[in-house]
XYZ file of N, CA, C and O in Angstrom:
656
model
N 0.118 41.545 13.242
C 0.318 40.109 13.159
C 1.469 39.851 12.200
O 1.446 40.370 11.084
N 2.364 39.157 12.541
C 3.397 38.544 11.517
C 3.195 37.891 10.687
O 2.353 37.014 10.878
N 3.859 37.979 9.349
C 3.671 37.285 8.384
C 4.436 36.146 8.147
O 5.616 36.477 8.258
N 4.322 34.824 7.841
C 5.173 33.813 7.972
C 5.555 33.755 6.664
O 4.948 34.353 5.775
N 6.869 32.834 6.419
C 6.874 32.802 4.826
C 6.099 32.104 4.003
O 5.973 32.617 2.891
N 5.243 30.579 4.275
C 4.173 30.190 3.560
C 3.193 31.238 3.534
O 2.358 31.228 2.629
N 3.181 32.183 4.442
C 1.438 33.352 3.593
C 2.498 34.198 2.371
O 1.894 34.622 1.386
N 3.873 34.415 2.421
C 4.433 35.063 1.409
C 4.217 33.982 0.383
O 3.556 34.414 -0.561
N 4.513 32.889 0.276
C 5.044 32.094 -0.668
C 6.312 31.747 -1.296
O 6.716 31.413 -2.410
N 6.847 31.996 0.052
C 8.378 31.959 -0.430
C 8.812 31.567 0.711
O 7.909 31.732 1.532
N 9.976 31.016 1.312
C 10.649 30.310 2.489
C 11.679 31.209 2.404
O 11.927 31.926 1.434
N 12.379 31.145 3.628
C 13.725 32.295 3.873
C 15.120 32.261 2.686
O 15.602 31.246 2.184
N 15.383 33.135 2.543
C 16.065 32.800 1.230
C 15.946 33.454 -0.232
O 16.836 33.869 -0.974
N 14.215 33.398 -0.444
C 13.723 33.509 -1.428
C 13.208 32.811 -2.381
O 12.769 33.200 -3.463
N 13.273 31.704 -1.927
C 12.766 29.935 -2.724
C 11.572 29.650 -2.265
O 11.083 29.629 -1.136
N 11.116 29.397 -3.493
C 9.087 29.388 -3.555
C 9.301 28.247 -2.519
O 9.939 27.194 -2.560
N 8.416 28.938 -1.438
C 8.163 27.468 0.120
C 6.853 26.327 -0.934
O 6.267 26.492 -2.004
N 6.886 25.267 0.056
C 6.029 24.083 -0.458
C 6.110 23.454 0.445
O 7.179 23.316 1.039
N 4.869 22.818 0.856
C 4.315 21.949 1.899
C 5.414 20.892 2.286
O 6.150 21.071 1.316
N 6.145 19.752 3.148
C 6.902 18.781 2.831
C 5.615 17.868 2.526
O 4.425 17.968 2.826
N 6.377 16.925 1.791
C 5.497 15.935 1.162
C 4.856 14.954 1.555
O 3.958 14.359 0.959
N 5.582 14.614 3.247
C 4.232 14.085 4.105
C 3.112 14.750 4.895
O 2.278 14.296 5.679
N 3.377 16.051 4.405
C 2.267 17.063 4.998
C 1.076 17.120 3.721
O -0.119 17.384 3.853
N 1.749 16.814 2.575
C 0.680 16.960 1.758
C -0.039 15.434 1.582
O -1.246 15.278 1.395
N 0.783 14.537 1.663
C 0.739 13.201 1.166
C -0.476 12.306 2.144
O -1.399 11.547 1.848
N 0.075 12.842 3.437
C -0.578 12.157 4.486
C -2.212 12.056 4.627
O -2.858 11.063 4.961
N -2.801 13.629 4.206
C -3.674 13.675 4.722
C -4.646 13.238 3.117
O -5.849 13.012 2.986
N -4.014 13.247 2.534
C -4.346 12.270 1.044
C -4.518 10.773 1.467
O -5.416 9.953 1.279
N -3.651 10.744 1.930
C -4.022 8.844 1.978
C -4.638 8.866 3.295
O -4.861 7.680 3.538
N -5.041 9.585 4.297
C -5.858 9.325 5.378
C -7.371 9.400 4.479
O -8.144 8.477 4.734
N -7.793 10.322 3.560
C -8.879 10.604 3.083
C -9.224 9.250 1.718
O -10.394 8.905 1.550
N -8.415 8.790 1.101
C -8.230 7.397 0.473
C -8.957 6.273 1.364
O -9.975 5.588 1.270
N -7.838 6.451 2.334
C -8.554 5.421 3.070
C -9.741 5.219 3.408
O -10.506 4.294 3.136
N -9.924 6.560 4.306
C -11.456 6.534 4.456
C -12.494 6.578 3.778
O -13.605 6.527 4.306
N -12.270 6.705 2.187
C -13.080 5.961 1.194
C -12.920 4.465 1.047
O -13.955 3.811 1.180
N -11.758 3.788 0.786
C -11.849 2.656 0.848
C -12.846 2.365 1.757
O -13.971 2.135 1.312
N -12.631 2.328 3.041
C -13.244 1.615 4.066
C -14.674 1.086 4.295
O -14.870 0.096 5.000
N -15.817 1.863 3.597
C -16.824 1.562 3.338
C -16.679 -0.090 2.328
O -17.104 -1.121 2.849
N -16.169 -0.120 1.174
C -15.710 -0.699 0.331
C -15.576 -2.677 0.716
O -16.035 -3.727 0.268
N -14.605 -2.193 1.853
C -13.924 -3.138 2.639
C -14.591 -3.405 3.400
O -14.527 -4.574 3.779
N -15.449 -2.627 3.953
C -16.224 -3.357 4.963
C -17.482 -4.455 4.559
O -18.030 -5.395 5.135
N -17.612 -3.782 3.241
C -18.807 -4.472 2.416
C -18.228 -5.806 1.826
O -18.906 -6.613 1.191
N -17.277 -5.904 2.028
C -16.664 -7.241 1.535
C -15.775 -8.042 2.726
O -15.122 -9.045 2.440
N -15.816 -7.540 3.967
C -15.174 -8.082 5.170
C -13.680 -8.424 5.196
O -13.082 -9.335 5.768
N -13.280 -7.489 4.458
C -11.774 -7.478 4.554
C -11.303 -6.051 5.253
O -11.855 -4.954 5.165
N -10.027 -6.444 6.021
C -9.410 -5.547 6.481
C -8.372 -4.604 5.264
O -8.220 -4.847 4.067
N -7.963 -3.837 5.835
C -6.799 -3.137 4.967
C -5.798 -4.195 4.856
O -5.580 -4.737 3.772
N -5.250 -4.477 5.807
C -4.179 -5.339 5.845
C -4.539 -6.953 4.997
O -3.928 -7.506 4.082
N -5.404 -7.244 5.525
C -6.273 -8.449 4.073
C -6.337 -7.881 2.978
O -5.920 -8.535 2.022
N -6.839 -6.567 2.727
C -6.941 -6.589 1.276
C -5.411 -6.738 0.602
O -5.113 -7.417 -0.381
N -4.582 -5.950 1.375
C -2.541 -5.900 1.196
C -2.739 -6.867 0.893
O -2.847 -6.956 -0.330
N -2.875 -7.867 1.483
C -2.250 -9.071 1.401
C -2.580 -9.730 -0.266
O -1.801 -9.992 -1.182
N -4.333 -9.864 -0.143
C -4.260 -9.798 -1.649
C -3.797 -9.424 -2.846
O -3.313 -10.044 -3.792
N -4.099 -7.977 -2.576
C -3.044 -7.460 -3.827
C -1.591 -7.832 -4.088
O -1.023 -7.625 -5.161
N -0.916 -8.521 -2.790
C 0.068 -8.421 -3.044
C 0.609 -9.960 -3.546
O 1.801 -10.137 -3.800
N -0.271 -10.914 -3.646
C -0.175 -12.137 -3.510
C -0.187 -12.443 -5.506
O 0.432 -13.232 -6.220
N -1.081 -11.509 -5.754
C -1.018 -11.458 -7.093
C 0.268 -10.973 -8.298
O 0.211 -11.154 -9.514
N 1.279 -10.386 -7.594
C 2.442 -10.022 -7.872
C 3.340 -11.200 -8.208
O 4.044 -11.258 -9.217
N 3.243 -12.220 -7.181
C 3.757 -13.015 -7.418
C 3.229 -14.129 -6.812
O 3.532 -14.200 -5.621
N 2.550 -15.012 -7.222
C 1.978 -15.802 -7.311
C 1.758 -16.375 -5.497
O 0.926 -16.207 -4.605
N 3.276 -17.235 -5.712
C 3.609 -17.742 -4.238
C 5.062 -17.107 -3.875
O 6.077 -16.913 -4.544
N 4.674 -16.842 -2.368
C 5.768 -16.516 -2.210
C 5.650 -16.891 0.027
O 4.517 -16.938 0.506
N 6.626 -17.049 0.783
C 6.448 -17.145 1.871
C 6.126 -15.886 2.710
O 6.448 -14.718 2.493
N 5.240 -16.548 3.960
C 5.068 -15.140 4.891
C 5.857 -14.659 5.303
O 5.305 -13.841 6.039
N 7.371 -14.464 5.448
C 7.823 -13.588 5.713
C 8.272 -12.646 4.787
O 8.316 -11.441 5.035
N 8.732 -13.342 3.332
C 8.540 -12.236 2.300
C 7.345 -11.313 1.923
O 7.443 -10.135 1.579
N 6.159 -12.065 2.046
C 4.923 -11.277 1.901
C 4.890 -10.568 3.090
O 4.129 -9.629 2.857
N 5.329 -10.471 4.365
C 5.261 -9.100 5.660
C 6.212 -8.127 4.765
O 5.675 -7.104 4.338
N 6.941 -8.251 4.594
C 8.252 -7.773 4.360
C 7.639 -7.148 3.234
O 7.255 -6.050 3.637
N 7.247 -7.335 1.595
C 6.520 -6.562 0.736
C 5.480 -5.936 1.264
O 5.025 -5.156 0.428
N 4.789 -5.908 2.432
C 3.484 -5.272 2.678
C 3.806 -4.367 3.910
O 3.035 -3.563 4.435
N 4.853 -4.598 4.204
C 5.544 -3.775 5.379
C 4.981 -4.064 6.231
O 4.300 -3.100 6.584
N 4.764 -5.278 7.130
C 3.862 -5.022 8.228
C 5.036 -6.557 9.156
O 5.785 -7.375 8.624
N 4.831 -6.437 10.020
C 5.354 -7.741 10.692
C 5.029 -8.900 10.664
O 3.888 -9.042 11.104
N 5.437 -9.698 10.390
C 5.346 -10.878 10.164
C 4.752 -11.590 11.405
O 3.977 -12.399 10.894
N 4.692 -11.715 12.487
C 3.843 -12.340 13.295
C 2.034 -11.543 13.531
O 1.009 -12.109 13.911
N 2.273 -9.858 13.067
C 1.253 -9.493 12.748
C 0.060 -9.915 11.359
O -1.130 -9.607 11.291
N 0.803 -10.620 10.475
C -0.295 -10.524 9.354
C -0.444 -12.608 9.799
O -1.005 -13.145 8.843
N -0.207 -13.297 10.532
C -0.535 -14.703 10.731
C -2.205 -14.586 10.922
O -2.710 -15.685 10.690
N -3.013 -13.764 11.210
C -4.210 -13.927 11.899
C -4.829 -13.690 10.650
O -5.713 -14.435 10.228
N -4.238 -12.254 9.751
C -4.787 -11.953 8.381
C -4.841 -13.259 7.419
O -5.722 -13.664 6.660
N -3.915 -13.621 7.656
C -3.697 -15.459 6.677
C -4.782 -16.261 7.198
O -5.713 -16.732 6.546
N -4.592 -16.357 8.301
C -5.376 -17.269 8.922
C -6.785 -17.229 8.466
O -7.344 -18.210 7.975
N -7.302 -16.171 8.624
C -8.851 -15.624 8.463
C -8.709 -15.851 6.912
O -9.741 -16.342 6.457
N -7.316 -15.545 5.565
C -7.933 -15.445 4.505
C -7.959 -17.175 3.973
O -8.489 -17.787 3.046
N -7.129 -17.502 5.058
C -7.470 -19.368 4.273
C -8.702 -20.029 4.886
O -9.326 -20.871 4.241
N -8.932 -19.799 5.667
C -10.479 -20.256 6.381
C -11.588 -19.870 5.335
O -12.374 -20.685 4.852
N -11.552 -18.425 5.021
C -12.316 -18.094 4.233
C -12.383 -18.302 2.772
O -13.197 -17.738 2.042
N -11.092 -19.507 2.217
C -10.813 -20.434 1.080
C -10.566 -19.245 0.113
O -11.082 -19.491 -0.977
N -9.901 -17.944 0.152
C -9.359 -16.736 -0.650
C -7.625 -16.796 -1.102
O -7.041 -16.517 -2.150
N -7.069 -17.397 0.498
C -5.722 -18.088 -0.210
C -5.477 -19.377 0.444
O -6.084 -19.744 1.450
N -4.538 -20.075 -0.179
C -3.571 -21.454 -0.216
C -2.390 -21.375 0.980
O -1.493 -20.604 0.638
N -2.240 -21.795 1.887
C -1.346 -21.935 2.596
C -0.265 -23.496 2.324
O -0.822 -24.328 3.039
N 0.774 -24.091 1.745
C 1.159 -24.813 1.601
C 2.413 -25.186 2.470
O 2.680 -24.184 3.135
N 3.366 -26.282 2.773
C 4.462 -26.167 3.060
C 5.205 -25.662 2.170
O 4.566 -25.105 1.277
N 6.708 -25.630 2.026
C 7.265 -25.255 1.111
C 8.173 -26.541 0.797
O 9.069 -26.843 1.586
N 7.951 -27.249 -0.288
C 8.952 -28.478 -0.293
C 10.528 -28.532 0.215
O 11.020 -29.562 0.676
N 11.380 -27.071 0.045
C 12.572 -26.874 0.490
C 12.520 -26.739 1.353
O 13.376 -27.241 2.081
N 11.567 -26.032 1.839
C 11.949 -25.355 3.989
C 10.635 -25.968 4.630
O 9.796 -25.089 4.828
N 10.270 -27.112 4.971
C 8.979 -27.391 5.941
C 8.791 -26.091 7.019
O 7.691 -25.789 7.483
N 9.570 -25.648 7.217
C 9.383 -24.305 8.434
C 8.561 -23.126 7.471
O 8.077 -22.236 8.171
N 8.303 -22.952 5.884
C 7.878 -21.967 5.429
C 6.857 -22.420 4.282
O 6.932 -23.367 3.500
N 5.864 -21.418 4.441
C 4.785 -21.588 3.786
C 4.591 -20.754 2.642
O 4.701 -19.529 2.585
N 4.264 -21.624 1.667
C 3.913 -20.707 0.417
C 2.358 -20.652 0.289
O 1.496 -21.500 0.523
N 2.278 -19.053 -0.270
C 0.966 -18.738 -0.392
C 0.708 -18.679 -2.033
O 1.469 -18.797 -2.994
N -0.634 -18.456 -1.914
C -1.328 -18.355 -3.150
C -2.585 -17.942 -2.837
O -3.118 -18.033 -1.731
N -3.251 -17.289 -4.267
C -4.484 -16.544 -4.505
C -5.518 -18.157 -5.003
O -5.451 -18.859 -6.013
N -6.205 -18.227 -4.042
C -7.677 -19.193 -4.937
C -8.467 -17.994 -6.261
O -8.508 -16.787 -6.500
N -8.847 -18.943 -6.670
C -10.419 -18.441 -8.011
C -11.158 -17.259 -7.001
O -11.197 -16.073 -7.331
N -11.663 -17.715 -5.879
C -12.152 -16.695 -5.212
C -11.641 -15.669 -4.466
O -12.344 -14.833 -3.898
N -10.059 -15.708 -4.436
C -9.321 -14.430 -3.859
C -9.241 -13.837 -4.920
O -9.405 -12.617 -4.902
N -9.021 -14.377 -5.918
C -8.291 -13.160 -6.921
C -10.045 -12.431 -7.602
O -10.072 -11.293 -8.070
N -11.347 -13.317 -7.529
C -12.232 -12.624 -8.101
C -12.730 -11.637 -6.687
O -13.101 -10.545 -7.116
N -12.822 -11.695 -5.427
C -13.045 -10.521 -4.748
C -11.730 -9.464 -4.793
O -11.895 -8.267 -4.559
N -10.513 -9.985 -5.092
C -9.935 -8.625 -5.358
C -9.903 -8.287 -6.058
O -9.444 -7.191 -5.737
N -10.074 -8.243 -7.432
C -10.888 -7.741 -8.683
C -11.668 -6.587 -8.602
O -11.630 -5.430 -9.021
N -12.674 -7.581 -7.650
C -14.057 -6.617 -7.551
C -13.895 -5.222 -6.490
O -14.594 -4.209 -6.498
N -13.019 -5.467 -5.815
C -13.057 -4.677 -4.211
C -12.134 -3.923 -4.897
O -12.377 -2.769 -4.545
N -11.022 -3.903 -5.838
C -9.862 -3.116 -6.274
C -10.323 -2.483 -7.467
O -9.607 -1.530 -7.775
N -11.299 -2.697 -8.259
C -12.226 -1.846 -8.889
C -13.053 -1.035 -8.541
O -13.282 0.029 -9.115
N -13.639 -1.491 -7.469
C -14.987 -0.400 -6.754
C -13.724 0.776 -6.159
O -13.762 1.938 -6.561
N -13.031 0.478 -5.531
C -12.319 1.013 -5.164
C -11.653 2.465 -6.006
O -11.795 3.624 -5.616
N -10.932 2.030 -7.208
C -10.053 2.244 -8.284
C -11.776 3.316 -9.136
O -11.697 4.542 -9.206
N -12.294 3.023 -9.341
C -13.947 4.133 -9.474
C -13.734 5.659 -8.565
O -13.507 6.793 -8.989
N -13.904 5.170 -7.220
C -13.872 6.119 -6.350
C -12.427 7.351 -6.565
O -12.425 8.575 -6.698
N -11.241 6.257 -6.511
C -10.322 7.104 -7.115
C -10.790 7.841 -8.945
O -10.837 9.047 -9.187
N -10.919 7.328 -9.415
C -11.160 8.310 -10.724
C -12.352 9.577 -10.241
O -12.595 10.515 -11.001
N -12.772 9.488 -9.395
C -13.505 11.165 -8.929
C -12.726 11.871 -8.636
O -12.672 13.040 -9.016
N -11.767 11.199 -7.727
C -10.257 12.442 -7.219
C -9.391 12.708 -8.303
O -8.878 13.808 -8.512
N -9.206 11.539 -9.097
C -8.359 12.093 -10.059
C -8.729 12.857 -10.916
O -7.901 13.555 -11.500
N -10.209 12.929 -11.244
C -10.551 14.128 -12.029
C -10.465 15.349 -12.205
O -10.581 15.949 -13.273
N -10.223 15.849 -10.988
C -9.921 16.776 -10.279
C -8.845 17.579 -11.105
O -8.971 18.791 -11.284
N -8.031 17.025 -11.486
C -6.502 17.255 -12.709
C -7.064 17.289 -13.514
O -8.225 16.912 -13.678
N -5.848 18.086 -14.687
C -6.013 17.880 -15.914
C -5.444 16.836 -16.217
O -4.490 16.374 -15.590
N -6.188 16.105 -17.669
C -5.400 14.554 -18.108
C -3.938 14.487 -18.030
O -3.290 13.474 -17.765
N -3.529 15.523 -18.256
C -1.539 15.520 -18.334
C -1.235 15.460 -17.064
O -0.333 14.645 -16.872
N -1.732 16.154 -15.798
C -1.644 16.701 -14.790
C -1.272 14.899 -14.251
O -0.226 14.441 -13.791
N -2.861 14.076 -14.601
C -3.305 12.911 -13.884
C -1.964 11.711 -13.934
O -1.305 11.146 -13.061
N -1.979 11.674 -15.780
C -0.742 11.214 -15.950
C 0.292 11.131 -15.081
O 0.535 10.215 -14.295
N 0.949 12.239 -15.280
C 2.811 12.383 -14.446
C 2.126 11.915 -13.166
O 2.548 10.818 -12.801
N 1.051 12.520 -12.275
C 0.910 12.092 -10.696
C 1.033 10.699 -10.400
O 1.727 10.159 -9.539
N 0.095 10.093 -11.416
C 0.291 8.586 -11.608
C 1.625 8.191 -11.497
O 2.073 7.663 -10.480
N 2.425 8.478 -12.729
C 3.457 8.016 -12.781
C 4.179 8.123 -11.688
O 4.265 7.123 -10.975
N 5.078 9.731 -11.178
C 5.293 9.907 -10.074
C 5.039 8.634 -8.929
O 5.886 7.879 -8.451
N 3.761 8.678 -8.710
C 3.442 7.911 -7.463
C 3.556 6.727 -7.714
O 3.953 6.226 -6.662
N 3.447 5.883 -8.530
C 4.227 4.358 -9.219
C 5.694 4.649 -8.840
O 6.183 3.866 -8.026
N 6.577 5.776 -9.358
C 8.376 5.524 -9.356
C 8.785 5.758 -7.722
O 9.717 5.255 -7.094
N 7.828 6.629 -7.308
C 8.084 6.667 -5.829
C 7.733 5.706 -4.815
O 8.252 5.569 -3.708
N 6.892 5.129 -5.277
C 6.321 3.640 -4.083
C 7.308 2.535 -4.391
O 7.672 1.677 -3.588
N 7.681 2.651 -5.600
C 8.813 1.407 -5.916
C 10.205 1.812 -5.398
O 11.088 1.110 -5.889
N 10.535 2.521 -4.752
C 11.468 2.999 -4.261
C 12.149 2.027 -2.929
O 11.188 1.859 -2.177
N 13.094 1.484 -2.460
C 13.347 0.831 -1.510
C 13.143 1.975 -0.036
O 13.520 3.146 -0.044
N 12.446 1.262 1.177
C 12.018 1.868 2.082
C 13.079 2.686 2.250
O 14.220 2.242 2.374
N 12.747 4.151 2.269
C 13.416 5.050 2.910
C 13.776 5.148 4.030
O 13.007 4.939 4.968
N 15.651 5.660 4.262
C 15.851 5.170 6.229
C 16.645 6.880 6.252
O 17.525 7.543 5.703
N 15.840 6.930 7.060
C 16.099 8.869 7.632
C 18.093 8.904 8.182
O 19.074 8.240 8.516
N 17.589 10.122 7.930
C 19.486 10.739 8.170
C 19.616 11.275 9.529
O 18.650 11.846 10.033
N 20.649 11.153 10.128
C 20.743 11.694 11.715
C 21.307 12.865 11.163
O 22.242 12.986 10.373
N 20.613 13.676 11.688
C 20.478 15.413 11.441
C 21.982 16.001 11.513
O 22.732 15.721 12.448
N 22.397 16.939 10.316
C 24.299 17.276 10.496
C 25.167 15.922 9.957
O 26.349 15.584 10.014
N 24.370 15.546 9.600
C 24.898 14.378 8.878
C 25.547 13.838 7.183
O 25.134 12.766 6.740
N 26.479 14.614 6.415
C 26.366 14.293 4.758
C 26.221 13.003 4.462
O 26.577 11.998 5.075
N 25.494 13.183 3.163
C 25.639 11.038 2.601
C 26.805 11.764 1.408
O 26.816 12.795 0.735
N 27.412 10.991 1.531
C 28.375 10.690 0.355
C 28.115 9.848 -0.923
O 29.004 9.711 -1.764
């Protein structure tokens, strides 16, 4: 049987091989998730509802197409998520005095106290995984994963291609 270079530990060349980082990353946040989800379900929010919350708290008000646009999702896709979270009196849908065509949102008393609660129960579950590390270890990952999410969306290179 052949040996590949990940069973050596080394990639062709001689440079210690390593997973790419959506091979490692991915199946991390598939397993995240599927902790959340219990979570969320107990509080009848979707993933994309809870986004929305968290993200509403960043900045107070801001319009739906900036809030698709911070949550990455399309903007005619998250109208139903709004919809359901102002019915359910969690956020504020307003005009916008400058643009009648755009709506500013906001967190009610009761959006921001179920995301509190749902982003804590949550934020628990993560401290079991993170235990897993050592405290220094937990640290930098943290950090790391804060400087890397703040990163402007990454747009792939057509292959044979230099960036200058």
């Amino acid at each position: 049987m052949a040996e590949n270079a990940s069973d050596r530990g080394t990639a062709s060349g001689g440079r210690q091989a390593r997973p790419d980082l959506a091979a490692m990353i991915v199946p991390l946040g598939r397993a995240l998730m599927a902790a959340e989800q219990p979570i969320l379900d107990a509080h009848d929010l979707t993933m994309w509802a809870y986004s929305v919350l968290l993200h509403l708290d960043e900045t107070p008000i801001r319009t739906q197409a900036a809030l698709a646009e911070a949550i990455r999702a399309d903007k005619t896709r998250i109208i139903a998520v709004l919809d359901d979270l102002e019915e359910r009196k969690l956020i504020r849908r307003q005009p916008d005095p400058g643009d009648r065509r755009a709506r500013l949102l906001s967190l009610t008393g009761e959006g921001r106290r179920l995301r509190d609660t749902v982003q804590s129960a949550i934020q628990q579950g993560e401290e079991q995984v993170l235990a897993q590390l050592p405290a220094a270890d937990r640290n930098g990952f943290l950090r790391a994963l804060q400087t890397l999410s703040a990163l402007p969306e990454l747009t792939p290179r057509k292959p044979g291609r230099e960036t200058r």
